[in-house]
mmCIF file with all atom_site columns, C-alpha atoms and ligand atoms in Angstrom:
data_model
loop_
_atom_site.group_PDB
_atom_site.id
_atom_site.type_symbol
_atom_site.label_atom_id
_atom_site.label_alt_id
_atom_site.label_comp_id
_atom_site.label_asym_id
_atom_site.label_entity_id
_atom_site.label_seq_id
_atom_site.pdbx_PDB_ins_code
_atom_site.Cartn_x
_atom_site.Cartn_y
_atom_site.Cartn_z
_atom_site.occupancy
_atom_site.B_iso_or_equiv
_atom_site.pdbx_formal_charge
_atom_site.auth_seq_id
_atom_site.auth_comp_id
_atom_site.auth_asym_id
_atom_site.auth_atom_id
_atom_site.pdbx_PDB_model_num
ATOM   1   C  CA  . MET I 1 1   ? -167.912 -47.609 110.631 1.00 41.00 ? 1   MET I CA  1
ATOM   2   C  CA  . GLN I 1 2   ? -165.435 -45.811 108.443 1.00 41.00 ? 2   GLN I CA  1
ATOM   3   C  CA  . VAL I 1 3   ? -165.953 -42.136 107.519 1.00 44.00 ? 3   VAL I CA  1
ATOM   4   C  CA  . SER I 1 4   ? -163.243 -40.889 105.540 1.00 43.00 ? 4   SER I CA  1
ATOM   5   C  CA  . LEU I 1 5   ? -162.282 -37.055 104.830 1.00 45.00 ? 5   LEU I CA  1
ATOM   6   C  CA  . THR I 1 6   ? -162.064 -35.711 101.407 1.00 43.00 ? 6   THR I CA  1
ATOM   7   C  CA  . ARG I 1 7   ? -159.235 -33.115 100.585 1.00 44.00 ? 7   ARG I CA  1
ATOM   8   C  CA  . ARG I 1 8   ? -162.289 -30.273 100.496 1.00 42.00 ? 8   ARG I CA  1
ATOM   9   C  CA  . SER I 1 9   ? -163.803 -31.609 104.061 1.00 50.00 ? 9   SER I CA  1
ATOM   10  C  CA  . MET I 1 10  ? -160.136 -31.634 105.473 1.00 49.00 ? 10  MET I CA  1
ATOM   11  C  CA  . PHE I 1 11  ? -160.327 -28.026 104.976 1.00 50.00 ? 11  PHE I CA  1
ATOM   12  C  CA  . THR I 1 12  ? -163.576 -27.479 106.427 1.00 53.00 ? 12  THR I CA  1
ATOM   13  C  CA  . GLY I 1 13  ? -163.527 -30.013 109.101 1.00 58.00 ? 13  GLY I CA  1
ATOM   14  C  CA  . ARG I 1 14  ? -166.420 -31.529 107.624 1.00 65.00 ? 14  ARG I CA  1
ATOM   15  C  CA  . PRO I 1 15  ? -166.686 -35.514 107.471 1.00 63.00 ? 15  PRO I CA  1
ATOM   16  C  CA  . THR I 1 16  ? -167.697 -37.017 104.133 1.00 60.00 ? 16  THR I CA  1
ATOM   17  C  CA  . ALA I 1 17  ? -169.298 -40.417 104.550 1.00 52.00 ? 17  ALA I CA  1
ATOM   18  C  CA  . ARG I 1 18  ? -168.455 -42.582 101.917 1.00 56.00 ? 18  ARG I CA  1
ATOM   19  C  CA  . SER I 1 19  ? -170.644 -45.167 103.359 1.00 65.00 ? 19  SER I CA  1
ATOM   20  C  CA  . ALA I 1 20  ? -173.033 -44.913 106.181 1.00 76.00 ? 20  ALA I CA  1
ATOM   21  C  CA  . PRO I 1 21  ? -172.512 -41.953 108.161 1.00 85.00 ? 21  PRO I CA  1
ATOM   22  C  CA  . PRO I 1 22  ? -171.462 -42.373 111.987 1.00 93.00 ? 22  PRO I CA  1
ATOM   23  C  CA  . MET I 1 23  ? -173.733 -42.714 114.648 1.00 95.00 ? 23  MET I CA  1
ATOM   24  C  CA  . ARG I 1 24  ? -175.069 -39.501 115.538 1.00 97.00 ? 24  ARG I CA  1
ATOM   25  C  CA  . PRO I 1 25  ? -176.600 -38.433 119.220 1.00 98.00 ? 25  PRO I CA  1
ATOM   26  C  CA  . PRO I 1 26  ? -180.380 -39.376 119.539 1.00 98.00 ? 26  PRO I CA  1
ATOM   27  C  CA  . TRP I 1 27  ? -182.655 -37.242 117.818 1.00 97.00 ? 27  TRP I CA  1
ATOM   28  C  CA  . ALA I 1 28  ? -180.062 -35.661 115.397 1.00 97.00 ? 28  ALA I CA  1
ATOM   29  C  CA  . LEU I 1 29  ? -181.452 -34.190 112.103 1.00 96.00 ? 29  LEU I CA  1
ATOM   30  C  CA  . VAL I 1 30  ? -180.486 -36.293 108.866 1.00 93.00 ? 30  VAL I CA  1
ATOM   31  C  CA  . GLU I 1 31  ? -176.792 -36.054 108.464 1.00 95.00 ? 31  GLU I CA  1
ATOM   32  C  CA  . ASP I 1 32  ? -176.425 -33.300 105.820 1.00 96.00 ? 32  ASP I CA  1
ATOM   33  C  CA  . ALA I 1 33  ? -178.904 -31.295 107.866 1.00 97.00 ? 33  ALA I CA  1
ATOM   34  C  CA  . PHE I 1 34  ? -177.091 -32.345 111.083 1.00 97.00 ? 34  PHE I CA  1
ATOM   35  C  CA  . LEU I 1 35  ? -173.604 -31.154 109.681 1.00 97.00 ? 35  LEU I CA  1
ATOM   36  C  CA  . ASP I 1 36  ? -175.069 -27.926 109.043 1.00 97.00 ? 36  ASP I CA  1
ATOM   37  C  CA  . ALA I 1 37  ? -176.614 -27.287 112.245 1.00 98.00 ? 37  ALA I CA  1
ATOM   38  C  CA  . CYS I 1 38  ? -173.965 -28.177 114.586 1.00 98.00 ? 38  CYS I CA  1
ATOM   39  C  CA  . THR I 1 39  ? -171.508 -25.867 115.302 1.00 98.00 ? 39  THR I CA  1
ATOM   40  C  CA  . LEU I 1 40  ? -169.139 -28.196 117.319 1.00 98.00 ? 40  LEU I CA  1
ATOM   41  C  CA  . CYS I 1 41  ? -169.835 -26.734 120.831 1.00 98.00 ? 41  CYS I CA  1
ATOM   42  C  CA  . ASP I 1 42  ? -169.554 -29.902 122.500 1.00 98.00 ? 42  ASP I CA  1
ATOM   43  C  CA  . LYS I 1 43  ? -172.182 -29.091 124.972 1.00 98.00 ? 43  LYS I CA  1
ATOM   44  C  CA  . CYS I 1 44  ? -173.984 -32.245 124.201 1.00 98.00 ? 44  CYS I CA  1
ATOM   45  C  CA  . LEU I 1 45  ? -170.803 -34.068 125.153 1.00 98.00 ? 45  LEU I CA  1
ATOM   46  C  CA  . SER I 1 46  ? -170.849 -32.558 128.580 1.00 98.00 ? 46  SER I CA  1
ATOM   47  C  CA  . ALA I 1 47  ? -174.534 -33.032 129.279 1.00 98.00 ? 47  ALA I CA  1
ATOM   48  C  CA  . CYS I 1 48  ? -174.313 -36.979 128.555 1.00 98.00 ? 48  CYS I CA  1
ATOM   49  C  CA  . ASP I 1 49  ? -173.793 -38.709 132.016 1.00 97.00 ? 49  ASP I CA  1
ATOM   50  C  CA  . GLU I 1 50  ? -173.426 -41.848 130.341 1.00 97.00 ? 50  GLU I CA  1
ATOM   51  C  CA  . GLY I 1 51  ? -170.456 -40.566 128.407 1.00 97.00 ? 51  GLY I CA  1
ATOM   52  C  CA  . ILE I 1 52  ? -171.318 -42.206 125.167 1.00 98.00 ? 52  ILE I CA  1
ATOM   53  C  CA  . LEU I 1 53  ? -170.792 -39.012 123.012 1.00 98.00 ? 53  LEU I CA  1
ATOM   54  C  CA  . HIS I 1 54  ? -167.392 -38.261 122.024 1.00 97.00 ? 54  HIS I CA  1
ATOM   55  C  CA  . ARG I 1 55  ? -165.743 -36.180 119.335 1.00 97.00 ? 55  ARG I CA  1
ATOM   56  C  CA  . GLY I 1 56  ? -165.606 -38.263 115.757 1.00 97.00 ? 56  GLY I CA  1
ATOM   57  C  CA  . ALA I 1 57  ? -164.464 -37.196 112.476 1.00 95.00 ? 57  ALA I CA  1
ATOM   58  C  CA  . GLY I 1 58  ? -164.354 -33.219 111.574 1.00 96.00 ? 58  GLY I CA  1
ATOM   59  C  CA  . ARG I 1 59  ? -165.054 -33.116 115.605 1.00 97.00 ? 59  ARG I CA  1
ATOM   60  C  CA  . TYR I 1 60  ? -168.690 -33.781 115.187 1.00 98.00 ? 60  TYR I CA  1
ATOM   61  C  CA  . PRO I 1 61  ? -170.398 -35.701 117.904 1.00 98.00 ? 61  PRO I CA  1
ATOM   62  C  CA  . GLU I 1 62  ? -170.509 -39.345 117.795 1.00 97.00 ? 62  GLU I CA  1
ATOM   63  C  CA  . VAL I 1 63  ? -172.058 -42.285 120.012 1.00 98.00 ? 63  VAL I CA  1
ATOM   64  C  CA  . ASN I 1 64  ? -169.639 -44.784 121.281 1.00 97.00 ? 64  ASN I CA  1
ATOM   65  C  CA  . PHE I 1 65  ? -171.552 -47.671 123.447 1.00 97.00 ? 65  PHE I CA  1
ATOM   66  C  CA  . LYS I 1 66  ? -168.266 -48.867 124.651 1.00 94.00 ? 66  LYS I CA  1
ATOM   67  C  CA  . SER I 1 67  ? -168.710 -46.380 127.386 1.00 90.00 ? 67  SER I CA  1
ATOM   68  C  CA  . GLY I 1 68  ? -172.090 -46.854 128.368 1.00 96.00 ? 68  GLY I CA  1
ATOM   69  C  CA  . GLU I 1 69  ? -175.910 -46.791 126.842 1.00 98.00 ? 69  GLU I CA  1
ATOM   70  C  CA  . CYS I 1 70  ? -178.139 -44.395 125.833 1.00 98.00 ? 70  CYS I CA  1
ATOM   71  C  CA  . THR I 1 71  ? -181.166 -43.728 128.440 1.00 98.00 ? 71  THR I CA  1
ATOM   72  C  CA  . PHE I 1 72  ? -182.917 -41.257 126.037 1.00 97.00 ? 72  PHE I CA  1
ATOM   73  C  CA  . CYS I 1 73  ? -182.763 -38.816 128.746 1.00 97.00 ? 73  CYS I CA  1
ATOM   74  C  CA  . LYS I 1 74  ? -182.790 -36.107 126.355 1.00 97.00 ? 74  LYS I CA  1
ATOM   75  C  CA  . ALA I 1 75  ? -180.120 -34.087 127.936 1.00 98.00 ? 75  ALA I CA  1
ATOM   76  C  CA  . CYS I 1 76  ? -177.837 -33.601 124.955 1.00 98.00 ? 76  CYS I CA  1
ATOM   77  C  CA  . VAL I 1 77  ? -181.131 -32.454 123.104 1.00 97.00 ? 77  VAL I CA  1
ATOM   78  C  CA  . ASP I 1 78  ? -181.845 -29.682 125.533 1.00 97.00 ? 78  ASP I CA  1
ATOM   79  C  CA  . VAL I 1 79  ? -178.554 -28.301 125.662 1.00 98.00 ? 79  VAL I CA  1
ATOM   80  C  CA  . CYS I 1 80  ? -178.576 -28.063 121.950 1.00 98.00 ? 80  CYS I CA  1
ATOM   81  C  CA  . VAL I 1 81  ? -179.561 -24.366 120.951 1.00 97.00 ? 81  VAL I CA  1
ATOM   82  C  CA  . ASP I 1 82  ? -178.466 -24.700 117.687 1.00 96.00 ? 82  ASP I CA  1
ATOM   83  C  CA  . ASP I 1 83  ? -181.003 -27.254 116.983 1.00 96.00 ? 83  ASP I CA  1
ATOM   84  C  CA  . ALA I 1 84  ? -178.957 -29.839 115.349 1.00 98.00 ? 84  ALA I CA  1
ATOM   85  C  CA  . LEU I 1 85  ? -180.526 -32.238 117.941 1.00 98.00 ? 85  LEU I CA  1
ATOM   86  C  CA  . HIS I 1 86  ? -183.988 -31.747 117.651 1.00 95.00 ? 86  HIS I CA  1
ATOM   87  C  CA  . ILE I 1 87  ? -187.663 -33.177 119.078 1.00 94.00 ? 87  ILE I CA  1
ATOM   88  C  CA  . ASP I 1 88  ? -190.455 -32.549 116.747 1.00 87.00 ? 88  ASP I CA  1
ATOM   89  C  CA  . ALA I 1 89  ? -192.972 -31.179 119.409 1.00 81.00 ? 89  ALA I CA  1
ATOM   90  C  CA  . ASP I 1 90  ? -195.746 -31.997 116.751 1.00 81.00 ? 90  ASP I CA  1
ATOM   91  C  CA  . ALA I 1 91  ? -194.885 -35.604 116.148 1.00 76.00 ? 91  ALA I CA  1
ATOM   92  C  CA  . SER I 1 92  ? -196.749 -38.059 118.798 1.00 75.00 ? 92  SER I CA  1
ATOM   93  C  CA  . GLU I 1 93  ? -193.957 -40.156 119.707 1.00 74.00 ? 93  GLU I CA  1
ATOM   94  C  CA  . PRO I 1 94  ? -190.777 -38.941 118.256 1.00 79.00 ? 94  PRO I CA  1
ATOM   95  C  CA  . LYS I 1 95  ? -188.297 -41.822 117.828 1.00 88.00 ? 95  LYS I CA  1
ATOM   96  C  CA  . PRO I 1 96  ? -184.997 -40.973 118.872 1.00 95.00 ? 96  PRO I CA  1
ATOM   97  C  CA  . TRP I 1 97  ? -182.936 -42.815 116.152 1.00 94.00 ? 97  TRP I CA  1
ATOM   98  C  CA  . HIS I 1 98  ? -183.790 -45.611 113.762 1.00 91.00 ? 98  HIS I CA  1
ATOM   99  C  CA  . MET I 1 99  ? -180.973 -48.158 115.011 1.00 95.00 ? 99  MET I CA  1
ATOM   100 C  CA  . LEU I 1 100 ? -181.199 -51.950 115.912 1.00 96.00 ? 100 LEU I CA  1
ATOM   101 C  CA  . ALA I 1 101 ? -179.313 -54.285 117.789 1.00 98.00 ? 101 ALA I CA  1
ATOM   102 C  CA  . LYS I 1 102 ? -176.945 -57.106 115.628 1.00 97.00 ? 102 LYS I CA  1
ATOM   103 C  CA  . ILE I 1 103 ? -175.165 -59.704 116.749 1.00 97.00 ? 103 ILE I CA  1
ATOM   104 C  CA  . ASP I 1 104 ? -172.568 -61.642 114.669 1.00 96.00 ? 104 ASP I CA  1
ATOM   105 C  CA  . ASP I 1 105 ? -171.056 -64.998 114.579 1.00 95.00 ? 105 ASP I CA  1
ATOM   106 C  CA  . LYS I 1 106 ? -168.675 -64.218 117.189 1.00 96.00 ? 106 LYS I CA  1
ATOM   107 C  CA  . CYS I 1 107 ? -171.297 -64.758 119.982 1.00 97.00 ? 107 CYS I CA  1
ATOM   108 C  CA  . LEU I 1 108 ? -170.249 -67.659 122.179 1.00 96.00 ? 108 LEU I CA  1
ATOM   109 C  CA  . SER I 1 109 ? -173.857 -69.291 121.838 1.00 93.00 ? 109 SER I CA  1
ATOM   110 C  CA  . ALA I 1 110 ? -172.857 -69.949 118.197 1.00 89.00 ? 110 ALA I CA  1
ATOM   111 C  CA  . ASN I 1 111 ? -169.542 -71.666 119.428 1.00 89.00 ? 111 ASN I CA  1
ATOM   112 C  CA  . ALA I 1 112 ? -171.508 -73.963 121.415 1.00 88.00 ? 112 ALA I CA  1
ATOM   113 C  CA  . ILE I 1 113 ? -171.077 -72.002 124.905 1.00 92.00 ? 113 ILE I CA  1
ATOM   114 C  CA  . THR I 1 114 ? -173.690 -70.827 127.228 1.00 92.00 ? 114 THR I CA  1
ATOM   115 C  CA  . CYS I 1 115 ? -174.008 -66.989 127.399 1.00 95.00 ? 115 CYS I CA  1
ATOM   116 C  CA  . ARG I 1 116 ? -176.883 -64.834 128.259 1.00 95.00 ? 116 ARG I CA  1
ATOM   117 C  CA  . VAL I 1 117 ? -175.385 -61.724 129.229 1.00 97.00 ? 117 VAL I CA  1
ATOM   118 C  CA  . CYS I 1 118 ? -176.687 -59.387 126.765 1.00 98.00 ? 118 CYS I CA  1
ATOM   119 C  CA  . GLY I 1 119 ? -180.341 -60.573 127.079 1.00 97.00 ? 119 GLY I CA  1
ATOM   120 C  CA  . ASP I 1 120 ? -179.813 -59.954 131.028 1.00 97.00 ? 120 ASP I CA  1
ATOM   121 C  CA  . ARG I 1 121 ? -178.875 -56.126 129.998 1.00 97.00 ? 121 ARG I CA  1
ATOM   122 C  CA  . CYS I 1 122 ? -181.907 -55.418 127.759 1.00 98.00 ? 122 CYS I CA  1
ATOM   123 C  CA  . ASP I 1 123 ? -184.751 -53.670 130.016 1.00 97.00 ? 123 ASP I CA  1
ATOM   124 C  CA  . VAL I 1 124 ? -187.419 -54.258 127.009 1.00 97.00 ? 124 VAL I CA  1
ATOM   125 C  CA  . ARG I 1 125 ? -186.532 -57.720 126.666 1.00 97.00 ? 125 ARG I CA  1
ATOM   126 C  CA  . ALA I 1 126 ? -185.757 -57.641 122.807 1.00 98.00 ? 126 ALA I CA  1
ATOM   127 C  CA  . ILE I 1 127 ? -183.173 -60.303 123.381 1.00 98.00 ? 127 ILE I CA  1
ATOM   128 C  CA  . GLN I 1 128 ? -184.897 -63.675 123.501 1.00 96.00 ? 128 GLN I CA  1
ATOM   129 C  CA  . PHE I 1 129 ? -182.892 -67.291 123.611 1.00 94.00 ? 129 PHE I CA  1
ATOM   130 C  CA  . LYS I 1 130 ? -184.292 -70.020 121.250 1.00 88.00 ? 130 LYS I CA  1
ATOM   131 C  CA  . LEU I 1 131 ? -182.789 -73.634 122.204 1.00 84.00 ? 131 LEU I CA  1
ATOM   132 C  CA  . ALA I 1 132 ? -181.065 -74.921 119.465 1.00 78.00 ? 132 ALA I CA  1
ATOM   133 C  CA  . VAL I 1 133 ? -179.845 -78.196 118.361 1.00 74.00 ? 133 VAL I CA  1
ATOM   134 C  CA  . GLY I 1 134 ? -177.102 -79.323 121.321 1.00 74.00 ? 134 GLY I CA  1
ATOM   135 C  CA  . GLY I 1 135 ? -178.755 -77.530 123.756 1.00 80.00 ? 135 GLY I CA  1
ATOM   136 C  CA  . ILE I 1 136 ? -177.450 -74.090 123.605 1.00 86.00 ? 136 ILE I CA  1
ATOM   137 C  CA  . ALA I 1 137 ? -180.003 -71.175 123.107 1.00 90.00 ? 137 ALA I CA  1
ATOM   138 C  CA  . ASP I 1 138 ? -179.054 -68.473 120.454 1.00 92.00 ? 138 ASP I CA  1
ATOM   139 C  CA  . PRO I 1 139 ? -180.093 -64.934 121.098 1.00 96.00 ? 139 PRO I CA  1
ATOM   140 C  CA  . ILE I 1 140 ? -182.549 -63.720 118.823 1.00 96.00 ? 140 ILE I CA  1
ATOM   141 C  CA  . ILE I 1 141 ? -183.271 -60.012 118.498 1.00 97.00 ? 141 ILE I CA  1
ATOM   142 C  CA  . ASP I 1 142 ? -186.936 -58.719 118.162 1.00 97.00 ? 142 ASP I CA  1
ATOM   143 C  CA  . ASP I 1 143 ? -186.565 -55.621 115.932 1.00 96.00 ? 143 ASP I CA  1
ATOM   144 C  CA  . ALA I 1 144 ? -190.082 -54.134 116.865 1.00 95.00 ? 144 ALA I CA  1
ATOM   145 C  CA  . LEU I 1 145 ? -188.745 -54.180 120.675 1.00 96.00 ? 145 LEU I CA  1
ATOM   146 C  CA  . CYS I 1 146 ? -185.089 -53.225 120.354 1.00 97.00 ? 146 CYS I CA  1
ATOM   147 C  CA  . THR I 1 147 ? -184.583 -49.150 120.816 1.00 97.00 ? 147 THR I CA  1
ATOM   148 C  CA  . GLY I 1 148 ? -180.948 -49.316 119.813 1.00 97.00 ? 148 GLY I CA  1
ATOM   149 C  CA  . CYS I 1 149 ? -180.080 -48.062 123.249 1.00 98.00 ? 149 CYS I CA  1
ATOM   150 C  CA  . GLY I 1 150 ? -176.736 -49.929 123.197 1.00 98.00 ? 150 GLY I CA  1
ATOM   151 C  CA  . ALA I 1 151 ? -177.021 -51.495 127.041 1.00 98.00 ? 151 ALA I CA  1
ATOM   152 C  CA  . CYS I 1 152 ? -175.876 -54.981 125.233 1.00 98.00 ? 152 CYS I CA  1
ATOM   153 C  CA  . VAL I 1 153 ? -172.992 -53.753 123.364 1.00 98.00 ? 153 VAL I CA  1
ATOM   154 C  CA  . ALA I 1 154 ? -170.222 -53.331 126.125 1.00 98.00 ? 154 ALA I CA  1
ATOM   155 C  CA  . PRO I 1 155 ? -171.057 -56.084 128.131 1.00 98.00 ? 155 PRO I CA  1
ATOM   156 C  CA  . CYS I 1 156 ? -170.911 -58.543 125.528 1.00 98.00 ? 156 CYS I CA  1
ATOM   157 C  CA  . PRO I 1 157 ? -167.522 -60.489 126.184 1.00 98.00 ? 157 PRO I CA  1
ATOM   158 C  CA  . THR I 1 158 ? -166.959 -61.259 122.480 1.00 98.00 ? 158 THR I CA  1
ATOM   159 C  CA  . ASN I 1 159 ? -167.625 -57.866 121.196 1.00 97.00 ? 159 ASN I CA  1
ATOM   160 C  CA  . SER I 1 160 ? -170.402 -59.393 119.376 1.00 98.00 ? 160 SER I CA  1
ATOM   161 C  CA  . VAL I 1 161 ? -172.847 -56.748 119.481 1.00 98.00 ? 161 VAL I CA  1
ATOM   162 C  CA  . THR I 1 162 ? -173.105 -53.765 116.938 1.00 97.00 ? 162 THR I CA  1
ATOM   163 C  CA  . ILE I 1 163 ? -175.655 -51.356 116.615 1.00 97.00 ? 163 ILE I CA  1
ATOM   164 C  CA  . ASN I 1 164 ? -176.745 -50.574 113.003 1.00 94.00 ? 164 ASN I CA  1
ATOM   165 C  CA  . SER I 1 165 ? -179.250 -48.252 111.136 1.00 87.00 ? 165 SER I CA  1
ATOM   166 C  CA  . LYS I 1 166 ? -182.613 -50.106 110.083 1.00 77.00 ? 166 LYS I CA  1
ATOM   167 C  CA  . THR I 1 167 ? -181.615 -49.390 106.423 1.00 67.00 ? 167 THR I CA  1
ATOM   168 C  CA  . GLU I 1 168 ? -178.098 -51.437 107.158 1.00 60.00 ? 168 GLU I CA  1
ATOM   169 C  CA  . GLU I 1 169 ? -179.883 -54.262 108.890 1.00 52.00 ? 169 GLU I CA  1
ATOM   170 C  CA  . ARG I 1 170 ? -182.201 -54.681 105.901 1.00 42.00 ? 170 ARG I CA  1
ATOM   171 C  CA  . ALA I 1 171 ? -179.201 -54.977 103.457 1.00 46.00 ? 171 ALA I CA  1
ATOM   172 C  CA  . ALA I 1 172 ? -177.534 -57.201 105.710 1.00 45.00 ? 172 ALA I CA  1
HETATM 173 S  S1  . SF4 F 2 .   ? -180.374 -38.902 125.682 1.00 69.92 ? 1   SF4 F S1  1
HETATM 174 FE FE1 . SF4 F 2 .   ? -179.075 -38.956 127.600 1.00 69.92 ? 1   SF4 F FE1 1
HETATM 175 S  S2  . SF4 F 2 .   ? -178.039 -40.582 127.713 1.00 69.92 ? 1   SF4 F S2  1
HETATM 176 FE FE2 . SF4 F 2 .   ? -178.588 -40.595 125.411 1.00 69.92 ? 1   SF4 F FE2 1
HETATM 177 S  S3  . SF4 F 2 .   ? -177.145 -39.429 124.261 1.00 69.92 ? 1   SF4 F S3  1
HETATM 178 FE FE3 . SF4 F 2 .   ? -178.412 -37.988 125.019 1.00 69.92 ? 1   SF4 F FE3 1
HETATM 179 S  S4  . SF4 F 2 .   ? -177.552 -37.267 127.113 1.00 69.92 ? 1   SF4 F S4  1
HETATM 180 FE FE4 . SF4 F 2 .   ? -176.584 -39.018 126.482 1.00 69.92 ? 1   SF4 F FE4 1
HETATM 181 S  S1  . SF4 F 2 .   ? -173.493 -61.339 125.450 1.00 69.92 ? 2   SF4 F S1  1
HETATM 182 FE FE1 . SF4 F 2 .   ? -172.507 -61.705 123.461 1.00 69.92 ? 2   SF4 F FE1 1
HETATM 183 S  S2  . SF4 F 2 .   ? -171.524 -63.887 123.466 1.00 69.92 ? 2   SF4 F S2  1
HETATM 184 FE FE2 . SF4 F 2 .   ? -173.379 -63.533 125.017 1.00 69.92 ? 2   SF4 F FE2 1
HETATM 185 S  S3  . SF4 F 2 .   ? -175.209 -64.298 124.012 1.00 69.92 ? 2   SF4 F S3  1
HETATM 186 FE FE3 . SF4 F 2 .   ? -174.967 -62.083 123.747 1.00 69.92 ? 2   SF4 F FE3 1
HETATM 187 S  S4  . SF4 F 2 .   ? -174.176 -61.519 122.028 1.00 69.92 ? 2   SF4 F S4  1
HETATM 188 FE FE4 . SF4 F 2 .   ? -173.850 -63.974 122.363 1.00 69.92 ? 2   SF4 F FE4 1
HETATM 189 S  S1  . SF4 F 2 .   ? -179.849 -52.132 121.786 1.00 69.92 ? 3   SF4 F S1  1
HETATM 190 FE FE1 . SF4 F 2 .   ? -181.171 -51.891 123.926 1.00 69.92 ? 3   SF4 F FE1 1
HETATM 191 S  S2  . SF4 F 2 .   ? -183.140 -52.540 123.329 1.00 69.92 ? 3   SF4 F S2  1
HETATM 192 FE FE2 . SF4 F 2 .   ? -181.903 -53.304 121.828 1.00 69.92 ? 3   SF4 F FE2 1
HETATM 193 S  S3  . SF4 F 2 .   ? -181.149 -55.580 121.867 1.00 69.92 ? 3   SF4 F S3  1
HETATM 194 FE FE3 . SF4 F 2 .   ? -179.579 -54.286 123.012 1.00 69.92 ? 3   SF4 F FE3 1
HETATM 195 S  S4  . SF4 F 2 .   ? -180.203 -53.795 125.189 1.00 69.92 ? 3   SF4 F S4  1
HETATM 196 FE FE4 . SF4 F 2 .   ? -182.166 -54.419 124.179 1.00 69.92 ? 3   SF4 F FE4 1
#
């Protein structure tokens, strides 16, 4: 996902997204409010035992699922005293984010090779395999079940899985 720095943002350190913003930690405020609230303290990076939070453009935290998955432990939210990561106490079931897994055509199944690694890693069983012509089963993601946790990203031998916002998914 590309984030460019405008001339102004290079002075302020604030990233300016020309396309979709980078993936922020769970329960992040909407992008502009997040950038206003985050003080670049790095506490969320240190709090994440999974090691999936990294400094991104402008030193703001971003998620990288190559290091692990989000367990939704809320440790990052708990240390964010500036409320850039915030759980609304009034919401009955506050969603951490609106992200979904997507599988591209590098998938081994799409190339007539049997593989079920991603499905084996999905705790909520959002990836089911549908038998296709030739006896190879294709992975199908159930958007209603997928939490965007990223557990299926790193284990995929062909780097076929990405996590995208629901808006991007619909536009794809
Ligand atoms: S919820 Fe837990 S695992 Fe997920 S990014 Fe925050 S600290 Fe890391
Ligand atoms: S792990 Fe990767 S290659 Fe294997 S079925 Fe899933 S998306 Fe395809
Ligand atoms: S992102 Fe998580 S919930 Fe969604 S398909 Fe991958 S492992 Fe399953």
